[in-house]
Amino acid sequence: PTNPSDTTYTPEPDKPLQKYRQYDLGFEAGLRTVVATDPSFDPYSSSDLLASFALAATWTPLHFDIVTLGLVGEWSPGASSGVARGDDTSLFIHRASLGAQARVALGRRVYLHAKVAPSILVVSGTIDDPAIDRPLEADSATWGLDATGGAAVLIARAGDPDAPAF
């Protein structure tokens, strides 16, 4: 109608708040810090902290109301350096894991998560001894188990809230 007085105004109802929705595929990046208290780490660092970059991909095919279950794969390269008996040292670690992950939505922007993932660790250590013409190097591989829990908060999104682009 051209005249507003011809009709009665009825506002659109508010949309109910939706719970956080974990989409089937996800990619994550962040910082991972390990506290290494074993004395064998001391020549490679002045502290007990080993920082690494973490890249992960998730696939969550199972959705049950506020709970999602899926798989997660992660790769974390990290490095540290120090001094042992006056010689420069360096340590490089590759960690790769594949495991299961569960998430529980507490609201539209907050969820709790837990992950259990067996992992393989490949470690390379180097000591630069100026008394010889080449560095001393050693490589080793071992396994580990990553059991992680935490909370996440969605800070921002791009696109339509019902179908975000990012």
Short mmCIF file of N, CA and C in Angstrom, two decimals:
data_model
loop_
_atom_site.label_atom_id
_atom_site.label_comp_id
_atom_site.label_asym_id
_atom_site.label_seq_id
_atom_site.Cartn_x
_atom_site.Cartn_y
_atom_site.Cartn_z
N PRO A 1 0.84 -1.19 0.00
CA PRO A 1 0.00 0.00 0.00
C PRO A 1 0.88 1.24 0.00
N THR A 2 0.37 2.27 -0.62
CA THR A 2 1.12 3.52 -0.71
C THR A 2 0.94 4.39 0.52
N ASN A 3 -0.16 4.23 1.20
CA ASN A 3 -0.42 5.02 2.39
C ASN A 3 -0.19 4.15 3.63
N PRO A 4 0.75 4.53 4.52
CA PRO A 4 1.03 3.69 5.69
C PRO A 4 -0.15 3.50 6.60
N SER A 5 -1.11 4.39 6.58
CA SER A 5 -2.27 4.24 7.46
C SER A 5 -3.24 3.17 6.96
N ASP A 6 -3.03 2.69 5.70
CA ASP A 6 -3.92 1.66 5.14
C ASP A 6 -3.70 0.30 5.78
N THR A 7 -2.52 0.04 6.35
CA THR A 7 -2.23 -1.27 6.93
C THR A 7 -1.77 -1.11 8.37
N THR A 8 -1.87 -2.18 9.09
CA THR A 8 -1.38 -2.19 10.46
C THR A 8 0.06 -2.69 10.44
N TYR A 9 0.96 -2.01 11.12
CA TYR A 9 2.37 -2.39 11.16
C TYR A 9 2.56 -3.56 12.11
N THR A 10 3.18 -4.62 11.60
CA THR A 10 3.54 -5.75 12.45
C THR A 10 5.02 -6.03 12.26
N PRO A 11 5.82 -5.81 13.31
CA PRO A 11 7.27 -6.04 13.18
C PRO A 11 7.56 -7.52 13.00
N GLU A 12 8.68 -7.80 12.32
CA GLU A 12 9.09 -9.20 12.15
C GLU A 12 9.54 -9.75 13.49
N PRO A 13 9.22 -11.00 13.78
CA PRO A 13 9.64 -11.56 15.07
C PRO A 13 11.16 -11.72 15.11
N ASP A 14 11.71 -11.58 16.32
CA ASP A 14 13.15 -11.77 16.50
C ASP A 14 13.51 -13.23 16.27
N LYS A 15 14.68 -13.43 15.66
CA LYS A 15 15.17 -14.79 15.47
C LYS A 15 15.69 -15.30 16.81
N PRO A 16 15.41 -16.54 17.16
CA PRO A 16 15.97 -17.07 18.40
C PRO A 16 17.48 -17.25 18.25
N LEU A 17 18.20 -17.08 19.35
CA LEU A 17 19.65 -17.29 19.32
C LEU A 17 19.94 -18.75 19.00
N GLN A 18 20.95 -18.95 18.16
CA GLN A 18 21.34 -20.30 17.78
C GLN A 18 22.60 -20.69 18.54
N LYS A 19 22.75 -21.98 18.76
CA LYS A 19 23.96 -22.49 19.38
C LYS A 19 25.10 -22.44 18.37
N TYR A 20 26.33 -22.48 18.88
CA TYR A 20 27.50 -22.52 18.01
C TYR A 20 27.41 -23.73 17.10
N ARG A 21 27.69 -23.56 15.82
CA ARG A 21 27.61 -24.66 14.85
C ARG A 21 28.99 -24.94 14.32
N GLN A 22 29.53 -26.12 14.61
CA GLN A 22 30.82 -26.55 14.08
C GLN A 22 30.59 -27.09 12.69
N TYR A 23 31.20 -26.50 11.70
CA TYR A 23 31.03 -26.94 10.34
C TYR A 23 31.89 -28.17 10.07
N ASP A 24 31.58 -28.89 9.02
CA ASP A 24 32.20 -30.18 8.76
C ASP A 24 33.70 -30.10 8.55
N LEU A 25 34.22 -29.07 7.88
CA LEU A 25 35.65 -28.92 7.66
C LEU A 25 36.15 -27.66 8.33
N GLY A 26 37.31 -27.77 8.95
CA GLY A 26 37.89 -26.59 9.60
C GLY A 26 39.40 -26.60 9.51
N PHE A 27 39.97 -25.41 9.56
CA PHE A 27 41.42 -25.25 9.56
C PHE A 27 41.79 -24.33 10.71
N GLU A 28 42.85 -24.68 11.43
CA GLU A 28 43.25 -23.93 12.60
C GLU A 28 44.75 -23.68 12.56
N ALA A 29 45.17 -22.57 13.13
CA ALA A 29 46.60 -22.25 13.26
C ALA A 29 46.80 -21.58 14.60
N GLY A 30 47.95 -21.84 15.21
CA GLY A 30 48.21 -21.23 16.50
C GLY A 30 49.59 -21.55 17.02
N LEU A 31 49.80 -21.21 18.26
CA LEU A 31 51.07 -21.44 18.94
C LEU A 31 50.90 -22.56 19.95
N ARG A 32 51.84 -23.49 19.96
CA ARG A 32 51.82 -24.61 20.89
C ARG A 32 53.08 -24.53 21.73
N THR A 33 52.96 -24.61 23.03
CA THR A 33 54.12 -24.53 23.92
C THR A 33 54.17 -25.79 24.77
N VAL A 34 55.35 -26.39 24.81
CA VAL A 34 55.58 -27.59 25.61
C VAL A 34 56.55 -27.25 26.73
N VAL A 35 56.27 -27.70 27.94
CA VAL A 35 57.19 -27.53 29.05
C VAL A 35 58.02 -28.81 29.15
N ALA A 36 59.32 -28.69 28.86
CA ALA A 36 60.23 -29.85 28.86
C ALA A 36 61.14 -29.74 30.07
N THR A 37 60.84 -30.49 31.13
CA THR A 37 61.61 -30.40 32.36
C THR A 37 62.76 -31.40 32.43
N ASP A 38 62.88 -32.27 31.44
CA ASP A 38 63.95 -33.27 31.44
C ASP A 38 65.31 -32.58 31.26
N PRO A 39 66.33 -32.97 32.02
CA PRO A 39 67.64 -32.34 31.90
C PRO A 39 68.29 -32.48 30.52
N SER A 40 67.87 -33.45 29.72
CA SER A 40 68.45 -33.62 28.39
C SER A 40 68.07 -32.47 27.44
N PHE A 41 67.05 -31.67 27.80
CA PHE A 41 66.66 -30.52 26.99
C PHE A 41 67.50 -29.28 27.33
N ASP A 42 68.14 -29.26 28.51
CA ASP A 42 68.87 -28.08 28.97
C ASP A 42 69.94 -27.57 28.00
N PRO A 43 70.73 -28.43 27.31
CA PRO A 43 71.73 -27.88 26.38
C PRO A 43 71.12 -27.16 25.17
N TYR A 44 69.85 -27.35 24.92
CA TYR A 44 69.21 -26.78 23.74
C TYR A 44 68.34 -25.57 24.03
N SER A 45 68.27 -25.16 25.29
CA SER A 45 67.42 -24.04 25.65
C SER A 45 67.83 -23.46 26.99
N SER A 46 67.64 -22.15 27.16
CA SER A 46 67.92 -21.52 28.45
C SER A 46 66.71 -21.61 29.38
N SER A 47 65.58 -22.08 28.87
CA SER A 47 64.38 -22.27 29.70
C SER A 47 63.82 -23.67 29.42
N ASP A 48 62.75 -24.02 30.09
CA ASP A 48 62.11 -25.32 29.88
C ASP A 48 60.99 -25.25 28.85
N LEU A 49 60.89 -24.16 28.10
CA LEU A 49 59.79 -23.97 27.14
C LEU A 49 60.26 -24.24 25.72
N LEU A 50 59.46 -25.02 25.00
CA LEU A 50 59.68 -25.28 23.58
C LEU A 50 58.44 -24.83 22.84
N ALA A 51 58.56 -23.73 22.10
CA ALA A 51 57.42 -23.18 21.36
C ALA A 51 57.44 -23.73 19.94
N SER A 52 56.25 -23.96 19.40
CA SER A 52 56.14 -24.42 18.01
C SER A 52 54.89 -23.81 17.39
N PHE A 53 54.89 -23.79 16.08
CA PHE A 53 53.73 -23.34 15.31
C PHE A 53 52.85 -24.57 15.10
N ALA A 54 51.55 -24.43 15.18
CA ALA A 54 50.64 -25.56 15.03
C ALA A 54 49.64 -25.30 13.92
N LEU A 55 49.56 -26.24 12.99
CA LEU A 55 48.56 -26.22 11.92
C LEU A 55 47.69 -27.45 12.08
N ALA A 56 46.38 -27.29 11.98
CA ALA A 56 45.48 -28.42 12.15
C ALA A 56 44.33 -28.34 11.14
N ALA A 57 43.82 -29.50 10.81
CA ALA A 57 42.62 -29.61 9.98
C ALA A 57 41.64 -30.52 10.71
N THR A 58 40.36 -30.15 10.71
CA THR A 58 39.35 -30.94 11.41
C THR A 58 38.24 -31.33 10.44
N TRP A 59 37.66 -32.47 10.71
CA TRP A 59 36.50 -32.96 9.97
C TRP A 59 35.51 -33.47 11.00
N THR A 60 34.33 -32.89 11.05
CA THR A 60 33.33 -33.26 12.06
C THR A 60 32.05 -33.72 11.39
N PRO A 61 31.97 -35.00 11.05
CA PRO A 61 30.79 -35.50 10.36
C PRO A 61 29.60 -35.80 11.28
N LEU A 62 29.81 -35.91 12.58
CA LEU A 62 28.73 -36.31 13.49
C LEU A 62 28.28 -35.13 14.34
N HIS A 63 27.00 -34.79 14.24
CA HIS A 63 26.41 -33.68 14.99
C HIS A 63 25.22 -34.21 15.78
N PHE A 64 25.25 -34.04 17.11
CA PHE A 64 24.15 -34.44 17.99
C PHE A 64 23.78 -33.25 18.85
N ASP A 65 22.77 -32.50 18.44
CA ASP A 65 22.32 -31.31 19.16
C ASP A 65 23.51 -30.39 19.42
N ILE A 66 24.01 -30.28 20.64
CA ILE A 66 25.11 -29.37 20.95
C ILE A 66 26.48 -30.06 20.93
N VAL A 67 26.54 -31.35 20.63
CA VAL A 67 27.79 -32.11 20.64
C VAL A 67 28.18 -32.46 19.21
N THR A 68 29.47 -32.29 18.88
CA THR A 68 29.99 -32.73 17.59
C THR A 68 31.19 -33.63 17.83
N LEU A 69 31.32 -34.65 16.99
CA LEU A 69 32.44 -35.59 17.07
C LEU A 69 33.11 -35.64 15.71
N GLY A 70 34.44 -35.74 15.73
CA GLY A 70 35.14 -35.79 14.46
C GLY A 70 36.60 -36.17 14.60
N LEU A 71 37.33 -35.95 13.51
CA LEU A 71 38.75 -36.26 13.44
C LEU A 71 39.55 -34.97 13.34
N VAL A 72 40.76 -35.02 13.84
CA VAL A 72 41.66 -33.88 13.75
C VAL A 72 43.06 -34.37 13.41
N GLY A 73 43.71 -33.69 12.48
CA GLY A 73 45.10 -33.94 12.13
C GLY A 73 45.90 -32.69 12.37
N GLU A 74 47.11 -32.84 12.91
CA GLU A 74 47.89 -31.66 13.27
C GLU A 74 49.35 -31.86 12.92
N TRP A 75 50.01 -30.77 12.52
CA TRP A 75 51.45 -30.75 12.30
C TRP A 75 52.01 -29.55 13.04
N SER A 76 53.05 -29.80 13.85
CA SER A 76 53.65 -28.74 14.66
C SER A 76 55.16 -28.77 14.53
N PRO A 77 55.74 -27.87 13.76
CA PRO A 77 57.20 -27.75 13.74
C PRO A 77 57.65 -26.76 14.83
N GLY A 78 58.73 -27.10 15.52
CA GLY A 78 59.24 -26.22 16.56
C GLY A 78 60.75 -26.27 16.63
N ALA A 79 61.36 -25.24 17.17
CA ALA A 79 62.82 -25.18 17.25
C ALA A 79 63.25 -24.47 18.52
N SER A 80 64.46 -24.78 18.95
CA SER A 80 65.04 -24.15 20.11
C SER A 80 66.55 -24.12 19.93
N SER A 81 67.21 -23.19 20.58
CA SER A 81 68.67 -23.13 20.51
C SER A 81 69.22 -22.74 21.86
N GLY A 82 70.48 -23.10 22.07
CA GLY A 82 71.13 -22.80 23.33
C GLY A 82 72.63 -22.92 23.20
N VAL A 83 73.29 -23.04 24.35
CA VAL A 83 74.74 -23.17 24.41
C VAL A 83 75.08 -24.29 25.38
N ALA A 84 75.96 -25.19 24.96
CA ALA A 84 76.42 -26.28 25.82
C ALA A 84 77.95 -26.28 25.81
N ARG A 85 78.56 -26.04 26.97
CA ARG A 85 80.03 -25.99 27.10
C ARG A 85 80.66 -25.02 26.11
N GLY A 86 80.00 -23.90 25.89
CA GLY A 86 80.51 -22.87 25.00
C GLY A 86 80.21 -23.09 23.53
N ASP A 87 79.58 -24.20 23.17
CA ASP A 87 79.25 -24.50 21.77
C ASP A 87 77.77 -24.22 21.51
N ASP A 88 77.48 -23.64 20.34
CA ASP A 88 76.08 -23.37 19.96
C ASP A 88 75.37 -24.68 19.67
N THR A 89 74.12 -24.78 20.13
CA THR A 89 73.30 -25.98 19.91
C THR A 89 71.97 -25.57 19.29
N SER A 90 71.35 -26.50 18.60
CA SER A 90 70.00 -26.26 18.06
C SER A 90 69.22 -27.56 18.06
N LEU A 91 67.94 -27.43 18.20
CA LEU A 91 67.03 -28.58 18.24
C LEU A 91 65.83 -28.24 17.37
N PHE A 92 65.44 -29.17 16.50
CA PHE A 92 64.27 -28.97 15.65
C PHE A 92 63.36 -30.18 15.81
N ILE A 93 62.07 -29.92 15.99
CA ILE A 93 61.09 -31.00 16.22
C ILE A 93 59.95 -30.88 15.22
N HIS A 94 59.60 -32.00 14.60
CA HIS A 94 58.37 -32.12 13.80
C HIS A 94 57.45 -33.04 14.60
N ARG A 95 56.22 -32.61 14.82
CA ARG A 95 55.23 -33.44 15.51
C ARG A 95 54.01 -33.54 14.62
N ALA A 96 53.57 -34.74 14.33
CA ALA A 96 52.37 -34.96 13.53
C ALA A 96 51.44 -35.89 14.30
N SER A 97 50.14 -35.60 14.26
CA SER A 97 49.19 -36.44 15.00
C SER A 97 47.88 -36.54 14.23
N LEU A 98 47.16 -37.61 14.53
CA LEU A 98 45.83 -37.84 13.97
C LEU A 98 44.99 -38.48 15.06
N GLY A 99 43.84 -37.89 15.37
CA GLY A 99 43.03 -38.44 16.46
C GLY A 99 41.59 -37.99 16.42
N ALA A 100 40.91 -38.17 17.55
CA ALA A 100 39.48 -37.87 17.68
C ALA A 100 39.28 -36.60 18.50
N GLN A 101 38.21 -35.88 18.16
CA GLN A 101 37.91 -34.64 18.85
C GLN A 101 36.42 -34.52 19.11
N ALA A 102 36.07 -33.99 20.28
CA ALA A 102 34.66 -33.74 20.64
C ALA A 102 34.52 -32.28 21.04
N ARG A 103 33.38 -31.69 20.67
CA ARG A 103 33.09 -30.30 21.04
C ARG A 103 31.68 -30.22 21.61
N VAL A 104 31.52 -29.37 22.62
CA VAL A 104 30.21 -29.13 23.24
C VAL A 104 29.95 -27.63 23.19
N ALA A 105 28.87 -27.25 22.50
CA ALA A 105 28.52 -25.84 22.36
C ALA A 105 27.84 -25.34 23.63
N LEU A 106 28.39 -24.26 24.21
CA LEU A 106 27.77 -23.64 25.38
C LEU A 106 26.90 -22.45 24.98
N GLY A 107 27.08 -21.98 23.78
CA GLY A 107 26.33 -20.84 23.27
C GLY A 107 26.66 -20.64 21.81
N ARG A 108 26.22 -19.52 21.28
CA ARG A 108 26.44 -19.26 19.86
C ARG A 108 27.91 -19.03 19.54
N ARG A 109 28.70 -18.52 20.49
CA ARG A 109 30.08 -18.17 20.24
C ARG A 109 31.08 -18.88 21.15
N VAL A 110 30.65 -19.81 21.98
CA VAL A 110 31.54 -20.45 22.94
C VAL A 110 31.36 -21.96 22.90
N TYR A 111 32.48 -22.70 22.92
CA TYR A 111 32.39 -24.15 23.03
C TYR A 111 33.56 -24.72 23.82
N LEU A 112 33.35 -25.87 24.39
CA LEU A 112 34.41 -26.65 25.05
C LEU A 112 34.86 -27.72 24.09
N HIS A 113 36.13 -28.12 24.19
CA HIS A 113 36.62 -29.18 23.30
C HIS A 113 37.59 -30.09 24.03
N ALA A 114 37.66 -31.33 23.55
CA ALA A 114 38.60 -32.32 24.07
C ALA A 114 39.13 -33.12 22.89
N LYS A 115 40.42 -33.46 22.95
CA LYS A 115 41.06 -34.18 21.84
C LYS A 115 41.99 -35.25 22.40
N VAL A 116 41.98 -36.42 21.76
CA VAL A 116 42.94 -37.49 22.06
C VAL A 116 43.53 -37.91 20.73
N ALA A 117 44.88 -37.80 20.62
CA ALA A 117 45.51 -38.09 19.33
C ALA A 117 46.90 -38.68 19.53
N PRO A 118 47.13 -39.91 19.04
CA PRO A 118 48.50 -40.43 19.03
C PRO A 118 49.34 -39.60 18.05
N SER A 119 50.63 -39.46 18.35
CA SER A 119 51.47 -38.63 17.50
C SER A 119 52.84 -39.26 17.31
N ILE A 120 53.52 -38.80 16.28
CA ILE A 120 54.90 -39.19 16.04
C ILE A 120 55.74 -37.92 16.12
N LEU A 121 56.90 -38.03 16.76
CA LEU A 121 57.80 -36.90 16.91
C LEU A 121 59.14 -37.25 16.28
N VAL A 122 59.62 -36.39 15.42
CA VAL A 122 60.93 -36.55 14.81
C VAL A 122 61.78 -35.39 15.30
N VAL A 123 62.91 -35.71 15.95
CA VAL A 123 63.76 -34.72 16.60
C VAL A 123 65.13 -34.72 15.95
N SER A 124 65.65 -33.53 15.64
CA SER A 124 67.00 -33.37 15.09
C SER A 124 67.77 -32.41 15.98
N GLY A 125 68.94 -32.85 16.48
CA GLY A 125 69.77 -32.01 17.32
C GLY A 125 71.12 -31.76 16.68
N THR A 126 71.66 -30.56 16.89
CA THR A 126 72.95 -30.18 16.31
C THR A 126 73.78 -29.44 17.34
N ILE A 127 75.08 -29.78 17.40
CA ILE A 127 76.04 -29.05 18.22
C ILE A 127 77.15 -28.58 17.28
N ASP A 128 77.39 -27.26 17.24
CA ASP A 128 78.45 -26.69 16.41
C ASP A 128 79.73 -26.60 17.23
N ASP A 129 80.64 -27.53 17.01
CA ASP A 129 81.91 -27.56 17.73
C ASP A 129 82.99 -27.00 16.81
N PRO A 130 83.57 -25.84 17.15
CA PRO A 130 84.58 -25.25 16.27
C PRO A 130 85.87 -26.07 16.18
N ALA A 131 86.07 -27.02 17.08
CA ALA A 131 87.29 -27.83 17.06
C ALA A 131 87.28 -28.85 15.92
N ILE A 132 86.10 -29.16 15.37
CA ILE A 132 86.03 -30.07 14.23
C ILE A 132 85.39 -29.33 13.06
N ASP A 133 85.59 -29.83 11.85
CA ASP A 133 85.15 -29.10 10.67
C ASP A 133 83.69 -29.33 10.27
N ARG A 134 82.93 -30.03 11.07
CA ARG A 134 81.52 -30.25 10.76
C ARG A 134 80.73 -30.30 12.07
N PRO A 135 79.42 -29.98 12.02
CA PRO A 135 78.61 -30.03 13.25
C PRO A 135 78.31 -31.48 13.65
N LEU A 136 78.11 -31.67 14.92
CA LEU A 136 77.66 -32.98 15.44
C LEU A 136 76.14 -33.01 15.32
N GLU A 137 75.60 -34.03 14.65
CA GLU A 137 74.16 -34.10 14.41
C GLU A 137 73.61 -35.45 14.84
N ALA A 138 72.37 -35.45 15.31
CA ALA A 138 71.68 -36.68 15.67
C ALA A 138 70.19 -36.52 15.36
N ASP A 139 69.58 -37.59 14.88
CA ASP A 139 68.14 -37.61 14.59
C ASP A 139 67.51 -38.78 15.34
N SER A 140 66.27 -38.59 15.75
CA SER A 140 65.56 -39.63 16.47
C SER A 140 64.07 -39.49 16.22
N ALA A 141 63.35 -40.59 16.30
CA ALA A 141 61.88 -40.57 16.19
C ALA A 141 61.29 -41.33 17.37
N THR A 142 60.17 -40.85 17.85
CA THR A 142 59.47 -41.50 18.95
C THR A 142 57.99 -41.19 18.81
N TRP A 143 57.19 -41.70 19.71
CA TRP A 143 55.74 -41.51 19.65
C TRP A 143 55.30 -40.74 20.89
N GLY A 144 54.09 -40.24 20.83
CA GLY A 144 53.51 -39.54 21.96
C GLY A 144 52.00 -39.65 21.93
N LEU A 145 51.36 -39.14 22.95
CA LEU A 145 49.91 -39.10 23.03
C LEU A 145 49.50 -37.70 23.44
N ASP A 146 48.71 -37.06 22.62
CA ASP A 146 48.22 -35.71 22.89
C ASP A 146 46.82 -35.82 23.46
N ALA A 147 46.65 -35.43 24.71
CA ALA A 147 45.33 -35.36 25.34
C ALA A 147 45.12 -33.90 25.73
N THR A 148 44.23 -33.22 25.02
CA THR A 148 44.07 -31.78 25.17
C THR A 148 42.62 -31.46 25.47
N GLY A 149 42.40 -30.46 26.29
CA GLY A 149 41.07 -29.95 26.56
C GLY A 149 41.12 -28.44 26.67
N GLY A 150 40.01 -27.79 26.39
CA GLY A 150 40.01 -26.34 26.49
C GLY A 150 38.68 -25.74 26.11
N ALA A 151 38.71 -24.42 25.93
CA ALA A 151 37.52 -23.66 25.53
C ALA A 151 37.90 -22.75 24.38
N ALA A 152 36.94 -22.42 23.54
CA ALA A 152 37.17 -21.52 22.41
C ALA A 152 36.05 -20.50 22.36
N VAL A 153 36.41 -19.30 21.92
CA VAL A 153 35.45 -18.21 21.76
C VAL A 153 35.57 -17.69 20.34
N LEU A 154 34.45 -17.61 19.64
CA LEU A 154 34.41 -17.04 18.31
C LEU A 154 34.46 -15.53 18.45
N ILE A 155 35.51 -14.90 17.90
CA ILE A 155 35.70 -13.46 18.05
C ILE A 155 35.01 -12.69 16.93
N ALA A 156 35.14 -13.20 15.70
CA ALA A 156 34.55 -12.50 14.57
C ALA A 156 34.22 -13.49 13.47
N ARG A 157 33.38 -13.09 12.56
CA ARG A 157 33.05 -13.91 11.39
C ARG A 157 32.78 -12.97 10.22
N ALA A 158 32.86 -13.53 9.03
CA ALA A 158 32.59 -12.75 7.82
C ALA A 158 31.39 -13.36 7.12
N GLY A 159 30.52 -12.53 6.62
CA GLY A 159 29.37 -13.02 5.88
C GLY A 159 28.12 -13.12 6.73
N ASP A 160 27.12 -13.74 6.17
CA ASP A 160 25.82 -13.94 6.80
C ASP A 160 25.98 -14.82 8.04
N PRO A 161 25.41 -14.45 9.20
CA PRO A 161 25.54 -15.26 10.41
C PRO A 161 25.01 -16.69 10.24
N ASP A 162 24.03 -16.89 9.35
CA ASP A 162 23.50 -18.24 9.15
C ASP A 162 24.36 -19.07 8.22
N ALA A 163 25.18 -18.41 7.40
CA ALA A 163 26.07 -19.12 6.47
C ALA A 163 27.35 -18.30 6.32
N PRO A 164 28.19 -18.25 7.38
CA PRO A 164 29.36 -17.39 7.32
C PRO A 164 30.35 -17.85 6.26
N ALA A 165 31.02 -16.88 5.66
CA ALA A 165 32.01 -17.18 4.66
C ALA A 165 33.35 -17.53 5.28
N PHE A 166 33.52 -17.20 6.56
CA PHE A 166 34.84 -17.35 7.18
C PHE A 166 34.66 -17.72 8.62
#
